């Protein structure tokens, strides 16, 4: 990269930061413009869908309960991640400006990683909510209440802010004196820590910690929660009771599957570079689009509220027309 020469800003004798990074994205992929058009459609549906979920939960007091506080936080994180990822990708690749400034790259990395980690632990909290509701129904209101959920999510947002800020700030100690090319679709932390020409051992430790905290621990905790739920369901004598209890978990199970399965399959698959990028992009962008659809279609309360809102709206239109 010719821009690499003469665009470095030295902060001290040993640390060299490039003025720009070059994000490769898809390489010589046919019809890639259609893929980015598809991402724009995903972006539009994600923002509209999650905004509707946020408004419905915020405006209706009947949904001011622990479970829907979790759904509210998930929708908030979905909007944040979608806005951090897709508009930046469209700007980089559709308008053929694949250079991103050093500071903008770090900001992009921070917000993408932050909202992904919030999504991850929100799913864990929702799993805990279902575990207590089914395994300890008589103690549910004493254990899981609005105050508890507010404190828990405050801790999650604060902890994730600290961890992601730490991991992002540690990038500034790396010297990029060989290349400024990031072989990814965004400012990927894992890619960046492989590029420096100085010691990045601390950053590699952070990568392992992040993977342990957000790719290993959450699925493990969720699996344990549903193992407890399965044992509790076996103790219910009637199939009707089992089905009724399990029905309350359907939306959460679908959201968990849509979030973790694409990420895991993309990690373990032995695909080409372009296939990895497409798979990785979809694994991060599809869940925020699917989550509001899943919760609207599988949650009776939300469906009933939307139906009432639409009926009231149509009735109002009919009255105005008749006048």
PDB file of C-alpha atoms in Angstrom:
ATOM      1  CA  UNK A   1       0.000   0.000   0.000  1.00  0.00           C
ATOM      2  CA  UNK A   2       1.599   3.210  -1.161  1.00  0.00           C
ATOM      3  CA  UNK A   3      -0.456   5.191   1.300  1.00  0.00           C
ATOM      4  CA  UNK A   4       1.302   3.325   4.091  1.00  0.00           C
ATOM      5  CA  UNK A   5       4.514   5.165   3.282  1.00  0.00           C
ATOM      6  CA  UNK A   6       4.246   8.748   4.397  1.00  0.00           C
ATOM      7  CA  UNK A   7       0.959   8.354   6.277  1.00  0.00           C
ATOM      8  CA  UNK A   8       2.338   7.082   9.566  1.00  0.00           C
ATOM      9  CA  UNK A   9       2.160   9.272  12.657  1.00  0.00           C
ATOM     10  CA  UNK A  10       4.698   8.381  15.313  1.00  0.00           C
ATOM     11  CA  UNK A  11       3.504   8.898  18.865  1.00  0.00           C
ATOM     12  CA  UNK A  12       6.936   8.047  20.247  1.00  0.00           C
ATOM     13  CA  UNK A  13      10.128   6.333  19.082  1.00  0.00           C
ATOM     14  CA  UNK A  14       8.730   2.794  19.079  1.00  0.00           C
ATOM     15  CA  UNK A  15       4.956   3.127  18.552  1.00  0.00           C
ATOM     16  CA  UNK A  16       3.831   3.833  14.984  1.00  0.00           C
ATOM     17  CA  UNK A  17       0.186   4.416  14.116  1.00  0.00           C
ATOM     18  CA  UNK A  18      -1.027   4.594  10.504  1.00  0.00           C
ATOM     19  CA  UNK A  19      -3.159   7.517   9.498  1.00  0.00           C
ATOM     20  CA  UNK A  20      -5.496   5.083   7.758  1.00  0.00           C
ATOM     21  CA  UNK A  21      -6.359   1.388   7.674  1.00  0.00           C
ATOM     22  CA  UNK A  22      -7.468  -0.340   4.481  1.00  0.00           C
ATOM     23  CA  UNK A  23     -10.437  -2.730   4.964  1.00  0.00           C
ATOM     24  CA  UNK A  24     -10.334  -5.414   2.249  1.00  0.00           C
ATOM     25  CA  UNK A  25     -13.911  -6.717   2.471  1.00  0.00           C
ATOM     26  CA  UNK A  26     -14.968  -8.990  -0.378  1.00  0.00           C
ATOM     27  CA  UNK A  27     -12.207  -9.554  -2.921  1.00  0.00           C
ATOM     28  CA  UNK A  28     -13.233  -9.755  -6.606  1.00  0.00           C
ATOM     29  CA  UNK A  29     -16.624 -11.201  -5.631  1.00  0.00           C
ATOM     30  CA  UNK A  30     -19.204 -11.068  -8.459  1.00  0.00           C
ATOM     31  CA  UNK A  31     -22.429  -9.194  -7.762  1.00  0.00           C
ATOM     32  CA  UNK A  32     -21.111  -7.950  -4.409  1.00  0.00           C
ATOM     33  CA  UNK A  33     -23.240  -4.800  -4.821  1.00  0.00           C
ATOM     34  CA  UNK A  34     -26.356  -6.956  -4.426  1.00  0.00           C
ATOM     35  CA  UNK A  35     -24.986  -8.327  -1.169  1.00  0.00           C
ATOM     36  CA  UNK A  36     -24.557  -4.810   0.208  1.00  0.00           C
ATOM     37  CA  UNK A  37     -28.068  -3.949  -1.008  1.00  0.00           C
ATOM     38  CA  UNK A  38     -29.285  -6.963   0.960  1.00  0.00           C
ATOM     39  CA  UNK A  39     -27.436  -5.637   4.017  1.00  0.00           C
ATOM     40  CA  UNK A  40     -29.203  -2.288   3.604  1.00  0.00           C
ATOM     41  CA  UNK A  41     -32.565  -4.104   3.622  1.00  0.00           C
ATOM     42  CA  UNK A  42     -31.472  -5.952   6.780  1.00  0.00           C
ATOM     43  CA  UNK A  43     -30.503  -2.598   8.309  1.00  0.00           C
ATOM     44  CA  UNK A  44     -33.872  -1.030   7.501  1.00  0.00           C
ATOM     45  CA  UNK A  45     -35.865  -3.973   8.918  1.00  0.00           C
ATOM     46  CA  UNK A  46     -33.643  -4.183  12.015  1.00  0.00           C
ATOM     47  CA  UNK A  47     -33.966  -0.506  12.914  1.00  0.00           C
ATOM     48  CA  UNK A  48     -37.728  -0.358  12.276  1.00  0.00           C
ATOM     49  CA  UNK A  49     -38.456  -3.674  13.992  1.00  0.00           C
ATOM     50  CA  UNK A  50     -36.400  -2.998  17.108  1.00  0.00           C
ATOM     51  CA  UNK A  51     -37.714   0.569  17.342  1.00  0.00           C
ATOM     52  CA  UNK A  52     -41.284  -0.780  17.331  1.00  0.00           C
ATOM     53  CA  UNK A  53     -40.407  -3.258  20.109  1.00  0.00           C
ATOM     54  CA  UNK A  54     -38.804  -0.462  22.160  1.00  0.00           C
ATOM     55  CA  UNK A  55     -41.831   1.813  21.755  1.00  0.00           C
ATOM     56  CA  UNK A  56     -44.351  -0.915  22.582  1.00  0.00           C
ATOM     57  CA  UNK A  57     -42.507  -1.917  25.761  1.00  0.00           C
ATOM     58  CA  UNK A  58     -41.897   1.696  26.826  1.00  0.00           C
ATOM     59  CA  UNK A  59     -45.471   2.901  26.254  1.00  0.00           C
ATOM     60  CA  UNK A  60     -47.439  -0.013  27.722  1.00  0.00           C
ATOM     61  CA  UNK A  61     -47.282  -0.487  31.476  1.00  0.00           C
ATOM     62  CA  UNK A  62     -48.426  -4.108  31.182  1.00  0.00           C
ATOM     63  CA  UNK A  63     -45.008  -4.862  29.654  1.00  0.00           C
ATOM     64  CA  UNK A  64     -43.049  -3.186  32.450  1.00  0.00           C
ATOM     65  CA  UNK A  65     -41.969  -6.551  33.858  1.00  0.00           C
ATOM     66  CA  UNK A  66     -38.573  -8.306  34.282  1.00  0.00           C
ATOM     67  CA  UNK A  67     -38.750 -10.351  31.077  1.00  0.00           C
ATOM     68  CA  UNK A  68     -39.620  -7.350  28.915  1.00  0.00           C
ATOM     69  CA  UNK A  69     -36.906  -5.246  30.536  1.00  0.00           C
ATOM     70  CA  UNK A  70     -34.546  -7.886  29.129  1.00  0.00           C
ATOM     71  CA  UNK A  71     -36.229  -7.747  25.707  1.00  0.00           C
ATOM     72  CA  UNK A  72     -35.984  -3.926  25.811  1.00  0.00           C
ATOM     73  CA  UNK A  73     -32.219  -4.106  26.470  1.00  0.00           C
ATOM     74  CA  UNK A  74     -31.789  -6.663  23.691  1.00  0.00           C
ATOM     75  CA  UNK A  75     -33.612  -4.409  21.205  1.00  0.00           C
ATOM     76  CA  UNK A  76     -31.494  -1.457  22.324  1.00  0.00           C
ATOM     77  CA  UNK A  77     -28.279  -3.449  21.788  1.00  0.00           C
ATOM     78  CA  UNK A  78     -29.563  -4.698  18.420  1.00  0.00           C
ATOM     79  CA  UNK A  79     -30.123  -1.146  17.187  1.00  0.00           C
ATOM     80  CA  UNK A  80     -26.704  -0.088  18.466  1.00  0.00           C
ATOM     81  CA  UNK A  81     -24.870  -2.957  16.789  1.00  0.00           C
ATOM     82  CA  UNK A  82     -26.766  -2.538  13.513  1.00  0.00           C
ATOM     83  CA  UNK A  83     -25.922   1.173  13.377  1.00  0.00           C
ATOM     84  CA  UNK A  84     -22.287   0.537  14.296  1.00  0.00           C
ATOM     85  CA  UNK A  85     -21.776  -2.105  11.614  1.00  0.00           C
ATOM     86  CA  UNK A  86     -23.920  -1.811   8.482  1.00  0.00           C
ATOM     87  CA  UNK A  87     -23.747   1.943   7.631  1.00  0.00           C
ATOM     88  CA  UNK A  88     -19.965   1.832   8.004  1.00  0.00           C
ATOM     89  CA  UNK A  89     -19.765  -1.213   5.712  1.00  0.00           C
ATOM     90  CA  UNK A  90     -21.922   0.441   3.059  1.00  0.00           C
ATOM     91  CA  UNK A  91     -19.802   3.597   3.265  1.00  0.00           C
ATOM     92  CA  UNK A  92     -16.568   1.601   2.906  1.00  0.00           C
ATOM     93  CA  UNK A  93     -17.521  -0.819   0.148  1.00  0.00           C
ATOM     94  CA  UNK A  94     -20.448   0.587  -1.855  1.00  0.00           C
ATOM     95  CA  UNK A  95     -18.833   3.991  -2.257  1.00  0.00           C
ATOM     96  CA  UNK A  96     -15.420   2.373  -2.807  1.00  0.00           C
ATOM     97  CA  UNK A  97     -13.723   4.214   0.003  1.00  0.00           C
ATOM     98  CA  UNK A  98     -12.149   1.343   1.879  1.00  0.00           C
ATOM     99  CA  UNK A  99      -9.778   3.563   3.840  1.00  0.00           C
ATOM    100  CA  UNK A 100     -10.793   4.330   7.413  1.00  0.00           C
ATOM    101  CA  UNK A 101      -8.863   6.650   9.713  1.00  0.00           C
ATOM    102  CA  UNK A 102      -7.039   5.192  12.716  1.00  0.00           C
ATOM    103  CA  UNK A 103      -9.321   6.839  15.285  1.00  0.00           C
ATOM    104  CA  UNK A 104     -12.483   5.990  13.324  1.00  0.00           C
ATOM    105  CA  UNK A 105     -11.312   2.384  13.168  1.00  0.00           C
ATOM    106  CA  UNK A 106     -10.916   2.223  16.956  1.00  0.00           C
ATOM    107  CA  UNK A 107     -14.351   3.826  17.418  1.00  0.00           C
ATOM    108  CA  UNK A 108     -15.927   1.337  15.011  1.00  0.00           C
ATOM    109  CA  UNK A 109     -14.246  -1.537  16.854  1.00  0.00           C
ATOM    110  CA  UNK A 110     -15.434  -0.258  20.234  1.00  0.00           C
ATOM    111  CA  UNK A 111     -19.110   0.142  19.344  1.00  0.00           C
ATOM    112  CA  UNK A 112     -19.410  -3.134  17.397  1.00  0.00           C
ATOM    113  CA  UNK A 113     -17.746  -5.135  20.177  1.00  0.00           C
ATOM    114  CA  UNK A 114     -19.624  -3.314  22.920  1.00  0.00           C
ATOM    115  CA  UNK A 115     -23.104  -3.947  21.550  1.00  0.00           C
ATOM    116  CA  UNK A 116     -22.289  -7.578  20.666  1.00  0.00           C
ATOM    117  CA  UNK A 117     -21.181  -8.227  24.248  1.00  0.00           C
ATOM    118  CA  UNK A 118     -24.342  -6.561  25.603  1.00  0.00           C
ATOM    119  CA  UNK A 119     -26.436  -8.792  23.333  1.00  0.00           C
ATOM    120  CA  UNK A 120     -24.599 -11.873  24.595  1.00  0.00           C
ATOM    121  CA  UNK A 121     -25.183 -11.252  28.283  1.00  0.00           C
ATOM    122  CA  UNK A 122     -28.744 -10.077  27.733  1.00  0.00           C
ATOM    123  CA  UNK A 123     -29.454 -13.558  26.355  1.00  0.00           C
ATOM    124  CA  UNK A 124     -27.896 -15.020  29.524  1.00  0.00           C
ATOM    125  CA  UNK A 125     -30.132 -12.845  31.718  1.00  0.00           C
ATOM    126  CA  UNK A 126     -33.216 -13.896  29.746  1.00  0.00           C
ATOM    127  CA  UNK A 127     -32.192 -17.548  30.192  1.00  0.00           C
ATOM    128  CA  UNK A 128     -31.906 -16.959  33.949  1.00  0.00           C
ATOM    129  CA  UNK A 129     -35.351 -15.324  33.910  1.00  0.00           C
ATOM    130  CA  UNK A 130     -36.888 -18.403  32.246  1.00  0.00           C
ATOM    131  CA  UNK A 131     -34.985 -20.737  34.609  1.00  0.00           C
ATOM    132  CA  UNK A 132     -36.381 -19.041  37.734  1.00  0.00           C
ATOM    133  CA  UNK A 133     -39.897 -18.751  36.235  1.00  0.00           C
ATOM    134  CA  UNK A 134     -40.101 -22.484  35.513  1.00  0.00           C
ATOM    135  CA  UNK A 135     -37.900 -24.043  38.205  1.00  0.00           C
ATOM    136  CA  UNK A 136     -38.801 -21.692  41.080  1.00  0.00           C
ATOM    137  CA  UNK A 137     -42.221 -20.290  40.150  1.00  0.00           C
ATOM    138  CA  UNK A 138     -43.300 -19.540  43.721  1.00  0.00           C
ATOM    139  CA  UNK A 139     -40.155 -17.483  44.357  1.00  0.00           C
ATOM    140  CA  UNK A 140     -40.036 -15.782  40.938  1.00  0.00           C
ATOM    141  CA  UNK A 141     -41.406 -12.405  42.058  1.00  0.00           C
ATOM    142  CA  UNK A 142     -39.100 -12.374  45.085  1.00  0.00           C
ATOM    143  CA  UNK A 143     -35.966 -13.204  43.061  1.00  0.00           C
ATOM    144  CA  UNK A 144     -36.600 -11.569  39.684  1.00  0.00           C
ATOM    145  CA  UNK A 145     -38.252  -8.160  39.846  1.00  0.00           C
ATOM    146  CA  UNK A 146     -37.869  -4.841  38.043  1.00  0.00           C
ATOM    147  CA  UNK A 147     -35.351  -3.486  40.563  1.00  0.00           C
ATOM    148  CA  UNK A 148     -33.214  -6.620  40.264  1.00  0.00           C
ATOM    149  CA  UNK A 149     -33.229  -6.433  36.453  1.00  0.00           C
ATOM    150  CA  UNK A 150     -32.404  -2.718  36.455  1.00  0.00           C
ATOM    151  CA  UNK A 151     -29.395  -3.313  38.729  1.00  0.00           C
ATOM    152  CA  UNK A 152     -28.294  -6.372  36.751  1.00  0.00           C
ATOM    153  CA  UNK A 153     -28.386  -4.574  33.399  1.00  0.00           C
ATOM    154  CA  UNK A 154     -26.624  -1.552  34.871  1.00  0.00           C
ATOM    155  CA  UNK A 155     -23.812  -3.903  35.957  1.00  0.00           C
ATOM    156  CA  UNK A 156     -23.734  -5.568  32.515  1.00  0.00           C
ATOM    157  CA  UNK A 157     -23.514  -2.255  30.641  1.00  0.00           C
ATOM    158  CA  UNK A 158     -20.852  -0.936  33.050  1.00  0.00           C
ATOM    159  CA  UNK A 159     -18.776  -4.149  32.943  1.00  0.00           C
ATOM    160  CA  UNK A 160     -18.935  -4.350  29.152  1.00  0.00           C
ATOM    161  CA  UNK A 161     -17.995  -0.677  28.858  1.00  0.00           C
ATOM    162  CA  UNK A 162     -14.940  -1.288  31.039  1.00  0.00           C
ATOM    163  CA  UNK A 163     -13.816  -4.455  29.249  1.00  0.00           C
ATOM    164  CA  UNK A 164     -14.323  -3.133  25.706  1.00  0.00           C
ATOM    165  CA  UNK A 165     -12.686   0.206  26.604  1.00  0.00           C
ATOM    166  CA  UNK A 166      -9.710  -1.687  28.035  1.00  0.00           C
ATOM    167  CA  UNK A 167      -9.336  -3.921  24.986  1.00  0.00           C
ATOM    168  CA  UNK A 168      -9.666  -0.969  22.575  1.00  0.00           C
ATOM    169  CA  UNK A 169      -7.226   1.253  24.489  1.00  0.00           C
ATOM    170  CA  UNK A 170      -4.627  -1.522  24.461  1.00  0.00           C
ATOM    171  CA  UNK A 171      -4.615  -1.345  20.660  1.00  0.00           C
ATOM    172  CA  UNK A 172      -2.927   2.073  20.946  1.00  0.00           C
ATOM    173  CA  UNK A 173       0.234   0.412  22.345  1.00  0.00           C
ATOM    174  CA  UNK A 174       0.672  -1.597  19.131  1.00  0.00           C
ATOM    175  CA  UNK A 175       2.959  -0.439  16.349  1.00  0.00           C
ATOM    176  CA  UNK A 176       1.711  -0.994  12.776  1.00  0.00           C
ATOM    177  CA  UNK A 177       4.880  -0.511  10.772  1.00  0.00           C
ATOM    178  CA  UNK A 178       4.496  -3.351   8.247  1.00  0.00           C
ATOM    179  CA  UNK A 179       0.952  -3.166   6.929  1.00  0.00           C
ATOM    180  CA  UNK A 180      -2.260  -1.208   7.333  1.00  0.00           C
ATOM    181  CA  UNK A 181      -4.453  -3.782   5.552  1.00  0.00           C
ATOM    182  CA  UNK A 182      -7.212  -5.397   7.653  1.00  0.00           C
ATOM    183  CA  UNK A 183      -8.496  -8.557   5.970  1.00  0.00           C
ATOM    184  CA  UNK A 184     -12.025  -8.276   7.284  1.00  0.00           C
ATOM    185  CA  UNK A 185     -15.285  -6.364   6.800  1.00  0.00           C
ATOM    186  CA  UNK A 186     -14.839  -4.025   9.780  1.00  0.00           C
ATOM    187  CA  UNK A 187     -12.125  -3.083  12.280  1.00  0.00           C
ATOM    188  CA  UNK A 188     -11.842  -6.562  13.716  1.00  0.00           C
ATOM    189  CA  UNK A 189      -9.917  -6.700  17.016  1.00  0.00           C
ATOM    190  CA  UNK A 190      -8.753 -10.258  16.380  1.00  0.00           C
ATOM    191  CA  UNK A 191      -7.270  -9.242  13.011  1.00  0.00           C
ATOM    192  CA  UNK A 192      -5.609  -6.109  14.339  1.00  0.00           C
ATOM    193  CA  UNK A 193      -3.710  -7.881  17.124  1.00  0.00           C
ATOM    194  CA  UNK A 194      -2.086 -10.158  14.491  1.00  0.00           C
ATOM    195  CA  UNK A 195      -0.702  -7.220  12.500  1.00  0.00           C
ATOM    196  CA  UNK A 196       1.704  -5.264  14.769  1.00  0.00           C
ATOM    197  CA  UNK A 197       5.477  -5.444  14.578  1.00  0.00           C
ATOM    198  CA  UNK A 198       5.958  -5.087  18.333  1.00  0.00           C
ATOM    199  CA  UNK A 199       4.940  -7.307  21.241  1.00  0.00           C
ATOM    200  CA  UNK A 200       1.174  -7.963  21.325  1.00  0.00           C
ATOM    201  CA  UNK A 201       1.118 -10.653  24.024  1.00  0.00           C
ATOM    202  CA  UNK A 202      -1.112  -8.581  26.334  1.00  0.00           C
ATOM    203  CA  UNK A 203      -3.596  -8.063  23.509  1.00  0.00           C
ATOM    204  CA  UNK A 204      -3.573 -11.795  22.760  1.00  0.00           C
ATOM    205  CA  UNK A 205      -4.429 -12.466  26.400  1.00  0.00           C
ATOM    206  CA  UNK A 206      -7.327 -10.000  26.082  1.00  0.00           C
ATOM    207  CA  UNK A 207      -8.536 -11.875  22.979  1.00  0.00           C
ATOM    208  CA  UNK A 208      -8.574 -15.129  24.981  1.00  0.00           C
ATOM    209  CA  UNK A 209     -10.420 -13.417  27.856  1.00  0.00           C
ATOM    210  CA  UNK A 210     -13.014 -11.940  25.485  1.00  0.00           C
ATOM    211  CA  UNK A 211     -13.566 -15.326  23.853  1.00  0.00           C
ATOM    212  CA  UNK A 212     -13.921 -16.953  27.282  1.00  0.00           C
ATOM    213  CA  UNK A 213     -16.282 -14.252  28.586  1.00  0.00           C
ATOM    214  CA  UNK A 214     -18.458 -13.886  25.499  1.00  0.00           C
ATOM    215  CA  UNK A 215     -18.168 -17.011  23.312  1.00  0.00           C
ATOM    216  CA  UNK A 216     -17.676 -19.805  25.851  1.00  0.00           C
ATOM    217  CA  UNK A 217     -19.254 -18.777  29.168  1.00  0.00           C
ATOM    218  CA  UNK A 218     -22.630 -17.444  27.877  1.00  0.00           C
ATOM    219  CA  UNK A 219     -23.608 -20.547  25.816  1.00  0.00           C
ATOM    220  CA  UNK A 220     -22.423 -22.756  28.678  1.00  0.00           C
ATOM    221  CA  UNK A 221     -24.581 -20.854  31.206  1.00  0.00           C
ATOM    222  CA  UNK A 222     -27.577 -20.916  28.853  1.00  0.00           C
ATOM    223  CA  UNK A 223     -27.203 -24.680  28.310  1.00  0.00           C
ATOM    224  CA  UNK A 224     -27.037 -25.215  32.091  1.00  0.00           C
ATOM    225  CA  UNK A 225     -30.174 -23.076  32.522  1.00  0.00           C
ATOM    226  CA  UNK A 226     -32.117 -25.140  30.007  1.00  0.00           C
ATOM    227  CA  UNK A 227     -30.819 -28.365  31.503  1.00  0.00           C
ATOM    228  CA  UNK A 228     -32.405 -27.225  34.786  1.00  0.00           C
ATOM    229  CA  UNK A 229     -35.577 -26.258  32.896  1.00  0.00           C
ATOM    230  CA  UNK A 230     -35.684 -29.688  31.221  1.00  0.00           C
ATOM    231  CA  UNK A 231     -35.388 -31.422  34.607  1.00  0.00           C
ATOM    232  CA  UNK A 232     -38.168 -29.213  35.986  1.00  0.00           C
ATOM    233  CA  UNK A 233     -40.396 -29.996  32.980  1.00  0.00           C
ATOM    234  CA  UNK A 234     -39.912 -33.736  33.558  1.00  0.00           C
ATOM    235  CA  UNK A 235     -41.376 -33.270  37.033  1.00  0.00           C
ATOM    236  CA  UNK A 236     -44.593 -31.779  35.649  1.00  0.00           C
ATOM    237  CA  UNK A 237     -47.130 -34.588  35.481  1.00  0.00           C
ATOM    238  CA  UNK A 238     -49.234 -33.460  32.514  1.00  0.00           C
ATOM    239  CA  UNK A 239     -48.125 -32.867  28.926  1.00  0.00           C
ATOM    240  CA  UNK A 240     -50.345 -29.807  28.830  1.00  0.00           C
ATOM    241  CA  UNK A 241     -48.451 -28.286  31.760  1.00  0.00           C
ATOM    242  CA  UNK A 242     -45.103 -29.110  30.156  1.00  0.00           C
ATOM    243  CA  UNK A 243     -46.140 -27.569  26.862  1.00  0.00           C
ATOM    244  CA  UNK A 244     -47.454 -24.431  28.567  1.00  0.00           C
ATOM    245  CA  UNK A 245     -44.170 -23.969  30.469  1.00  0.00           C
ATOM    246  CA  UNK A 246     -42.027 -24.715  27.420  1.00  0.00           C
ATOM    247  CA  UNK A 247     -44.032 -22.283  25.292  1.00  0.00           C
ATOM    248  CA  UNK A 248     -42.710 -19.394  27.388  1.00  0.00           C
ATOM    249  CA  UNK A 249     -39.152 -20.361  26.322  1.00  0.00           C
ATOM    250  CA  UNK A 250     -39.743 -20.609  22.564  1.00  0.00           C
ATOM    251  CA  UNK A 251     -38.908 -16.992  21.699  1.00  0.00           C
ATOM    252  CA  UNK A 252     -35.732 -17.039  23.797  1.00  0.00           C
ATOM    253  CA  UNK A 253     -34.560 -20.360  22.315  1.00  0.00           C
ATOM    254  CA  UNK A 254     -35.078 -19.049  18.778  1.00  0.00           C
ATOM    255  CA  UNK A 255     -33.161 -15.847  19.553  1.00  0.00           C
ATOM    256  CA  UNK A 256     -30.306 -17.809  21.178  1.00  0.00           C
ATOM    257  CA  UNK A 257     -30.119 -20.121  18.166  1.00  0.00           C
ATOM    258  CA  UNK A 258     -30.124 -17.247  15.666  1.00  0.00           C
ATOM    259  CA  UNK A 259     -27.341 -15.522  17.621  1.00  0.00           C
ATOM    260  CA  UNK A 260     -24.883 -18.285  18.520  1.00  0.00           C
ATOM    261  CA  UNK A 261     -25.286 -20.895  15.757  1.00  0.00           C
ATOM    262  CA  UNK A 262     -24.189 -18.632  12.836  1.00  0.00           C
ATOM    263  CA  UNK A 263     -21.193 -17.358  14.841  1.00  0.00           C
ATOM    264  CA  UNK A 264     -20.078 -20.877  15.830  1.00  0.00           C
ATOM    265  CA  UNK A 265     -20.620 -22.307  12.327  1.00  0.00           C
ATOM    266  CA  UNK A 266     -18.616 -19.465  10.763  1.00  0.00           C
ATOM    267  CA  UNK A 267     -15.742 -20.030  13.224  1.00  0.00           C
ATOM    268  CA  UNK A 268     -15.488 -23.793  12.614  1.00  0.00           C
ATOM    269  CA  UNK A 269     -16.132 -23.772   8.862  1.00  0.00           C
ATOM    270  CA  UNK A 270     -13.230 -24.135   6.450  1.00  0.00           C
ATOM    271  CA  UNK A 271     -14.417 -21.694   3.781  1.00  0.00           C
ATOM    272  CA  UNK A 272     -12.798 -19.305   1.336  1.00  0.00           C
ATOM    273  CA  UNK A 273     -11.957 -15.776   2.455  1.00  0.00           C
ATOM    274  CA  UNK A 274     -15.035 -14.298   0.745  1.00  0.00           C
ATOM    275  CA  UNK A 275     -17.317 -16.984   2.173  1.00  0.00           C
ATOM    276  CA  UNK A 276     -15.906 -16.284   5.639  1.00  0.00           C
ATOM    277  CA  UNK A 277     -16.611 -12.575   5.233  1.00  0.00           C
ATOM    278  CA  UNK A 278     -20.165 -13.153   3.985  1.00  0.00           C
ATOM    279  CA  UNK A 279     -20.810 -15.686   6.763  1.00  0.00           C
ATOM    280  CA  UNK A 280     -19.296 -13.440   9.408  1.00  0.00           C
ATOM    281  CA  UNK A 281     -21.263 -10.428   8.215  1.00  0.00           C
ATOM    282  CA  UNK A 282     -24.569 -12.296   8.218  1.00  0.00           C
ATOM    283  CA  UNK A 283     -23.855 -13.859  11.619  1.00  0.00           C
ATOM    284  CA  UNK A 284     -23.645 -10.345  13.108  1.00  0.00           C
ATOM    285  CA  UNK A 285     -26.356  -8.597  11.086  1.00  0.00           C
ATOM    286  CA  UNK A 286     -29.157 -11.181  10.814  1.00  0.00           C
ATOM    287  CA  UNK A 287     -29.877 -11.668  14.576  1.00  0.00           C
ATOM    288  CA  UNK A 288     -30.768  -7.967  15.151  1.00  0.00           C
ATOM    289  CA  UNK A 289     -33.233  -8.250  12.261  1.00  0.00           C
ATOM    290  CA  UNK A 290     -34.714 -11.572  13.409  1.00  0.00           C
ATOM    291  CA  UNK A 291     -35.016 -10.798  17.127  1.00  0.00           C
ATOM    292  CA  UNK A 292     -37.939  -8.316  16.946  1.00  0.00           C
ATOM    293  CA  UNK A 293     -39.719 -10.552  14.418  1.00  0.00           C
ATOM    294  CA  UNK A 294     -39.331 -13.554  16.734  1.00  0.00           C
ATOM    295  CA  UNK A 295     -40.574 -11.703  19.800  1.00  0.00           C
ATOM    296  CA  UNK A 296     -43.529 -10.147  17.968  1.00  0.00           C
ATOM    297  CA  UNK A 297     -44.625 -13.457  16.413  1.00  0.00           C
ATOM    298  CA  UNK A 298     -44.102 -15.673  19.481  1.00  0.00           C
ATOM    299  CA  UNK A 299     -45.120 -13.377  22.349  1.00  0.00           C
ATOM    300  CA  UNK A 300     -48.878 -13.227  22.895  1.00  0.00           C
ATOM    301  CA  UNK A 301     -48.807  -9.953  24.852  1.00  0.00           C
ATOM    302  CA  UNK A 302     -46.895  -8.066  22.153  1.00  0.00           C
ATOM    303  CA  UNK A 303     -49.068  -9.530  19.380  1.00  0.00           C
ATOM    304  CA  UNK A 304     -52.248  -8.544  21.232  1.00  0.00           C
ATOM    305  CA  UNK A 305     -51.002  -4.994  21.812  1.00  0.00           C
ATOM    306  CA  UNK A 306     -50.040  -4.571  18.146  1.00  0.00           C
ATOM    307  CA  UNK A 307     -53.416  -5.966  17.085  1.00  0.00           C
ATOM    308  CA  UNK A 308     -55.225  -3.522  19.385  1.00  0.00           C
ATOM    309  CA  UNK A 309     -53.117  -0.610  18.106  1.00  0.00           C
ATOM    310  CA  UNK A 310     -53.877  -1.526  14.482  1.00  0.00           C
ATOM    311  CA  UNK A 311     -57.605  -1.986  15.216  1.00  0.00           C
ATOM    312  CA  UNK A 312     -57.769   1.380  16.994  1.00  0.00           C
ATOM    313  CA  UNK A 313     -55.934   3.018  14.120  1.00  0.00           C
ATOM    314  CA  UNK A 314     -58.224   1.490  11.495  1.00  0.00           C
ATOM    315  CA  UNK A 315     -61.296   2.441  13.546  1.00  0.00           C
ATOM    316  CA  UNK A 316     -60.045   6.039  13.786  1.00  0.00           C
ATOM    317  CA  UNK A 317     -59.452   6.158  10.020  1.00  0.00           C
ATOM    318  CA  UNK A 318     -62.965   4.794   9.403  1.00  0.00           C
ATOM    319  CA  UNK A 319     -64.496   7.463  11.653  1.00  0.00           C
ATOM    320  CA  UNK A 320     -62.543  10.233   9.896  1.00  0.00           C
ATOM    321  CA  UNK A 321     -63.597   8.949   6.471  1.00  0.00           C
ATOM    322  CA  UNK A 322     -67.260   8.730   7.513  1.00  0.00           C
ATOM    323  CA  UNK A 323     -67.159  12.362   8.642  1.00  0.00           C
TER     324      UNK A 323
END
